[in-house]
Coordinates of C-alpha atoms and ligand atoms in Angstrom, one line a residue:
X1 CA 74.4 152.3 55.9
X2 CA 76.2 155.5 57.2
X3 CA 77.5 155.3 60.7
X4 CA 77.8 158.5 62.7
X5 CA 81.0 159.5 64.3
X6 CA 79.4 158.6 67.7
X7 CA 78.4 155.1 66.4
X8 CA 81.9 154.5 65.2
X9 CA 83.3 155.5 68.5
X10 CA 80.9 153.2 70.4
X11 CA 81.8 150.3 68.0
X12 CA 85.5 150.9 68.5
X13 CA 85.2 151.1 72.3
X14 CA 83.3 147.7 72.2
X15 CA 86.1 146.2 70.0
X16 CA 88.8 147.5 72.4
X17 CA 87.0 146.0 75.3
X18 CA 86.7 142.7 73.5
X19 CA 90.4 142.7 72.6
X20 CA 91.3 143.4 76.2
X21 CA 89.1 140.6 77.4
X22 CA 90.8 138.2 74.9
X23 CA 94.2 139.4 76.1
X24 CA 93.3 138.7 79.8
X25 CA 91.9 135.3 78.8
X26 CA 95.1 134.5 76.9
X27 CA 97.3 135.5 79.9
X28 CA 95.1 133.3 82.1
X29 CA 95.5 130.3 79.7
X30 CA 99.2 130.9 79.5
X31 CA 99.5 130.9 83.3
X32 CA 97.4 127.8 83.6
X33 CA 99.5 126.0 81.0
X34 CA 102.7 126.9 82.9
X35 CA 101.4 125.9 86.3
X36 CA 100.0 122.6 84.7
X37 CA 103.4 121.9 83.2
X38 CA 105.1 122.5 86.5
X39 CA 102.6 120.4 88.4
X40 CA 102.7 117.6 85.8
X41 CA 106.5 117.5 85.8
X42 CA 106.5 117.3 89.6
X43 CA 103.8 114.6 89.7
X44 CA 105.7 112.5 87.2
X45 CA 109.2 113.2 88.5
X46 CA 108.6 112.5 92.2
X47 CA 107.4 108.9 91.8
X48 CA 110.1 108.2 89.2
X49 CA 112.9 109.4 91.5
X50 CA 111.5 107.1 94.2
X51 CA 111.3 104.2 91.8
X52 CA 114.9 104.7 90.7
X53 CA 116.0 105.0 94.3
X54 CA 114.4 101.7 95.4
X55 CA 115.4 99.9 92.2
X56 CA 119.0 100.8 93.0
X57 CA 118.7 99.7 96.6
X58 CA 117.4 96.4 95.4
X59 CA 120.2 95.9 92.8
X60 CA 122.8 96.9 95.4
X61 CA 121.7 93.8 97.3
X62 CA 119.1 94.8 99.9
X63 CA 117.9 91.2 100.1
X64 CA 116.4 91.3 103.5
X65 CA 114.3 94.3 102.6
X66 CA 113.5 93.1 99.1
X67 CA 109.8 92.4 99.8
X68 CA 109.3 95.9 101.3
X69 CA 111.2 97.6 98.5
X70 CA 109.2 95.8 95.8
X71 CA 106.0 96.8 97.5
X72 CA 107.1 100.5 97.5
X73 CA 108.1 100.2 93.8
X74 CA 104.6 98.8 93.0
X75 CA 102.9 101.6 94.9
X76 CA 104.8 104.4 93.1
X77 CA 104.5 102.7 89.8
X78 CA 100.7 102.5 90.3
X79 CA 100.7 106.3 91.2
X80 CA 102.6 107.1 88.0
X81 CA 100.4 104.9 85.9
X82 CA 97.3 106.4 87.5
X83 CA 98.5 110.0 86.6
X84 CA 99.2 109.0 83.0
X85 CA 96.0 107.0 82.7
X86 CA 94.0 110.0 83.9
X87 CA 95.5 112.3 81.2
X88 CA 95.0 109.6 78.5
X89 CA 91.4 108.9 79.6
X90 CA 90.5 112.6 79.4
X91 CA 92.2 112.9 76.0
X92 CA 90.2 109.9 74.7
X93 CA 86.9 111.4 76.1
X94 CA 87.7 114.8 74.5
X95 CA 88.3 113.2 71.1
X96 CA 85.3 110.8 71.4
X97 CA 87.7 107.8 71.2
X98 CA 86.9 106.3 74.6
X99 CA 84.7 103.2 74.1
X100 CA 82.9 101.6 77.1
X101 CA 82.5 97.8 77.1
X102 CA 79.3 97.5 79.1
X103 CA 78.3 94.3 80.9
X104 CA 76.4 93.3 84.0
X105 CA 79.0 93.5 86.8
X106 CA 78.7 92.3 90.4
X107 CA 79.3 95.3 92.6
X108 CA 80.6 93.4 95.6
X109 CA 83.5 92.0 93.5
X110 CA 84.4 95.4 92.0
X111 CA 84.4 97.0 95.4
X112 CA 86.6 94.2 96.8
X113 CA 89.1 94.5 93.8
X114 CA 89.2 98.3 94.2
X115 CA 90.0 97.9 97.9
X116 CA 92.7 95.4 97.2
X117 CA 94.3 97.9 94.8
X118 CA 94.4 100.5 97.6
X119 CA 95.6 98.0 100.2
X120 CA 99.0 99.6 100.8
X121 CA 97.5 103.1 101.4
X122 CA 94.9 101.6 103.7
X123 CA 97.6 99.7 105.8
X124 CA 100.0 102.7 105.8
X125 CA 97.4 105.1 107.2
X126 CA 95.7 102.5 109.4
X127 CA 92.4 103.3 107.9
X128 CA 89.4 101.3 109.0
X129 CA 87.3 100.2 106.1
X130 CA 83.6 99.5 106.6
X131 CA 81.6 97.9 103.8
X132 CA 77.8 98.1 103.7
X133 CA 76.7 96.9 100.3
X134 CA 73.1 95.7 99.6
X135 CA 73.3 92.0 98.6
X136 CA 73.4 90.8 94.9
X137 CA 73.7 94.2 93.3
X138 CA 74.7 94.3 89.6
X139 CA 75.5 97.4 87.6
X140 CA 75.7 97.9 83.8
X141 CA 79.3 99.1 83.4
X142 CA 82.7 98.8 81.9
X143 CA 84.8 96.8 84.4
X144 CA 88.1 98.6 84.0
X145 CA 86.6 102.1 84.0
X146 CA 84.3 101.3 87.0
X147 CA 87.4 100.0 88.9
X148 CA 89.1 103.3 88.0
X149 CA 86.3 105.4 89.4
X150 CA 86.0 103.3 92.6
X151 CA 89.8 103.2 93.1
X152 CA 90.0 107.0 92.6
X153 CA 87.3 107.8 95.1
X154 CA 88.8 105.4 97.6
X155 CA 92.3 106.8 97.1
X156 CA 91.0 110.3 97.7
X157 CA 89.1 109.4 100.8
X158 CA 92.2 107.8 102.3
X159 CA 94.5 110.6 101.2
X160 CA 92.3 113.3 102.7
X161 CA 91.7 111.5 106.0
X162 CA 94.1 111.6 108.9
X163 CA 95.8 108.5 110.3
X164 CA 93.4 105.9 111.7
X165 CA 90.3 107.4 110.0
X166 CA 87.3 105.5 108.8
X167 CA 86.2 105.0 105.2
X168 CA 82.8 103.4 104.4
X169 CA 81.7 102.0 101.2
X170 CA 77.9 101.7 100.7
X171 CA 75.7 100.6 97.8
X172 CA 71.9 100.8 97.6
X173 CA 69.5 100.0 94.8
X174 CA 67.3 103.0 93.8
X175 CA 64.7 102.0 91.2
X176 CA 66.6 101.5 87.9
X177 CA 69.9 102.7 89.4
X178 CA 72.4 101.7 92.1
X179 CA 73.9 104.5 94.2
X180 CA 77.4 103.9 95.5
X181 CA 78.7 106.1 98.3
X182 CA 82.3 106.4 99.7
X183 CA 82.4 108.3 103.0
X184 CA 85.3 109.5 105.0
X185 CA 85.8 111.3 108.3
X186 CA 88.7 113.4 106.9
X187 CA 89.5 117.0 106.3
X188 CA 86.3 117.8 104.4
X189 CA 85.9 120.6 101.8
X190 CA 85.0 124.2 102.4
X191 CA 81.5 125.0 101.1
X192 CA 82.8 127.7 98.6
X193 CA 85.1 125.1 97.0
X194 CA 82.5 122.4 96.5
X195 CA 81.1 123.7 93.2
X196 CA 84.6 123.5 91.6
X197 CA 86.1 120.2 92.8
X198 CA 85.0 118.2 89.7
X199 CA 86.7 120.7 87.4
X200 CA 90.0 119.7 85.7
X201 CA 93.1 120.6 87.7
X202 CA 91.1 122.1 90.5
X203 CA 92.6 121.5 94.0
X204 CA 91.3 123.1 97.2
X205 CA 93.5 125.2 99.5
X206 CA 96.6 127.3 99.0
X207 CA 98.9 125.8 96.3
X208 CA 101.9 127.0 98.2
X209 CA 101.2 125.2 101.4
X210 CA 99.4 122.1 100.0
X211 CA 100.7 118.9 101.5
X212 CA 98.9 116.4 99.3
X213 CA 100.2 115.1 96.0
X214 CA 98.0 114.8 92.9
X215 CA 97.2 116.7 89.6
X216 CA 93.6 117.6 90.3
X217 CA 92.4 115.3 87.6
X218 CA 91.0 112.4 89.6
X219 CA 87.5 113.7 90.2
X220 CA 87.2 115.2 86.7
X221 CA 88.0 111.7 85.2
X222 CA 85.5 110.1 87.6
X223 CA 82.8 112.5 86.7
X224 CA 83.3 112.0 82.9
X225 CA 83.3 108.2 83.2
X226 CA 80.2 108.1 85.5
X227 CA 78.3 110.4 83.1
X228 CA 79.4 108.3 80.0
X229 CA 77.7 105.4 81.8
X230 CA 74.6 107.5 82.1
X231 CA 75.1 108.1 85.8
X232 CA 75.6 111.1 88.0
X233 CA 78.3 111.9 90.6
X234 CA 77.9 114.3 93.5
X235 CA 79.4 115.2 96.9
X236 CA 78.3 116.2 100.4
X237 CA 81.0 117.5 102.7
X238 CA 81.4 119.3 106.0
X239 CA 84.7 121.2 106.4
X240 CA 86.9 119.5 109.1
X241 CA 84.4 116.6 109.5
X242 CA 84.4 114.6 106.3
X243 CA 83.0 114.0 102.9
X244 CA 80.7 111.6 101.1
X245 CA 81.1 111.1 97.4
X246 CA 78.1 109.4 95.7
X247 CA 77.7 108.1 92.2
X248 CA 74.8 106.4 90.4
X249 CA 75.0 103.7 87.7
X250 CA 72.3 101.8 85.8
X251 CA 71.2 98.7 87.6
X252 CA 71.6 95.4 85.8
X253 CA 70.5 91.8 86.3
X254 CA 73.2 89.2 86.1
X255 CA 73.8 87.8 82.7
X256 CA 70.7 89.3 81.1
X257 CA 72.1 92.3 79.3
X258 CA 74.2 91.6 76.1
X259 CA 77.6 93.3 76.0
X260 CA 77.3 96.7 74.5
X261 CA 79.9 99.2 73.4
X262 CA 79.4 102.9 73.9
X263 CA 81.3 106.0 73.2
X264 CA 80.7 109.7 73.6
X265 CA 80.1 110.7 70.1
X266 CA 77.9 107.8 69.2
X267 CA 76.4 106.6 72.4
X268 CA 75.5 103.0 71.2
X269 CA 77.8 101.7 68.6
X270 CA 77.4 97.9 69.0
Ligands
LIG1 P1 93.8 115.6 93.4 O1 94.8 114.9 92.5 O2 94.3 116.9 93.9 O3 93.4 114.7 94.6 P2 91.1 115.3 92.5 O4 90.5 115.7 91.3 O5 91.0 113.8 92.9 O6 92.5 115.8 92.5 O7 90.3 116.1 93.7 C1 90.2 117.5 93.5 C2 90.3 118.2 94.9 O8 89.1 117.9 95.7 C3 91.4 117.7 95.7 O9 92.6 118.4 95.4 C4 91.0 118.0 97.1 O10 91.2 119.3 97.5 C5 89.4 117.8 97.0 N1 89.0 116.4 97.5 C6 88.8 115.3 96.7 N2 88.4 114.3 97.5 C7 88.4 114.7 98.7 C8 88.0 114.1 100.0 N3 87.6 112.8 100.1 N4 88.1 114.9 101.1 C9 88.5 116.1 101.0 N5 88.8 116.8 99.9 C10 88.8 116.1 98.7

């Protein structure tokens, strides 16, 4: 086929445009990579510095404060572990390596354990916790991953709520599912940011003036994990008034379901 000079020119122009788009995209990726590295370094370094500091105070003989110091060390060690766990979990999901060990779990017990894991933050910010769980609810879930989702949403609701705020945990059966809701009366999320908050590394507000720690991975991990369980996660929020994060999971009856293992690439493997 013979192309006319004009066809060739059009084709070249399209190629040039495509190249320019690729260049812009590459610059964007590079920039993201750099800001991720800076953010990750900061998020890993800060708790480590605090851990070293308090470990040194302890070894220098701060006996009377030993209890307080070990508490602080435990909190920052948890924060560090949580950051690393989020990165590893996303990596396992991306490579199809993450396997869920599904069983019928009592929701009240999971909620209680998640609250215990966030006890220090709750006390520090004098947050009032209200619990309104329908009785005897069981969900078909992986214990460790469900705890992670619960603890992440609780942690966010405490972090983004001012001192002495209120956080409510609710659970209701809806046909074959259970819907769990974690509400706060905190800072809320501007409507234009709502569609993005479950994206990896997304954080609302101006990065230069942000006063909250975090990598912007918590909600992305929660979403992936809930969806791997066959559930859904969504948010309702009013800026300056508060947020409600809801997620659904398959309902279970105690002891009836056999254990099952599930991963992303082969949903049912045992
Ligand atoms: P981060 O590590 O920044 O907390 P997340 O993925 O957990 O990352 O959350 C993404 C963004 O969504 C947060 O940076 C915050 O701006 C917003 N967000 C999450 N939970 C809440 C909440 N309960 N109230 C207000 N904003 C929230």
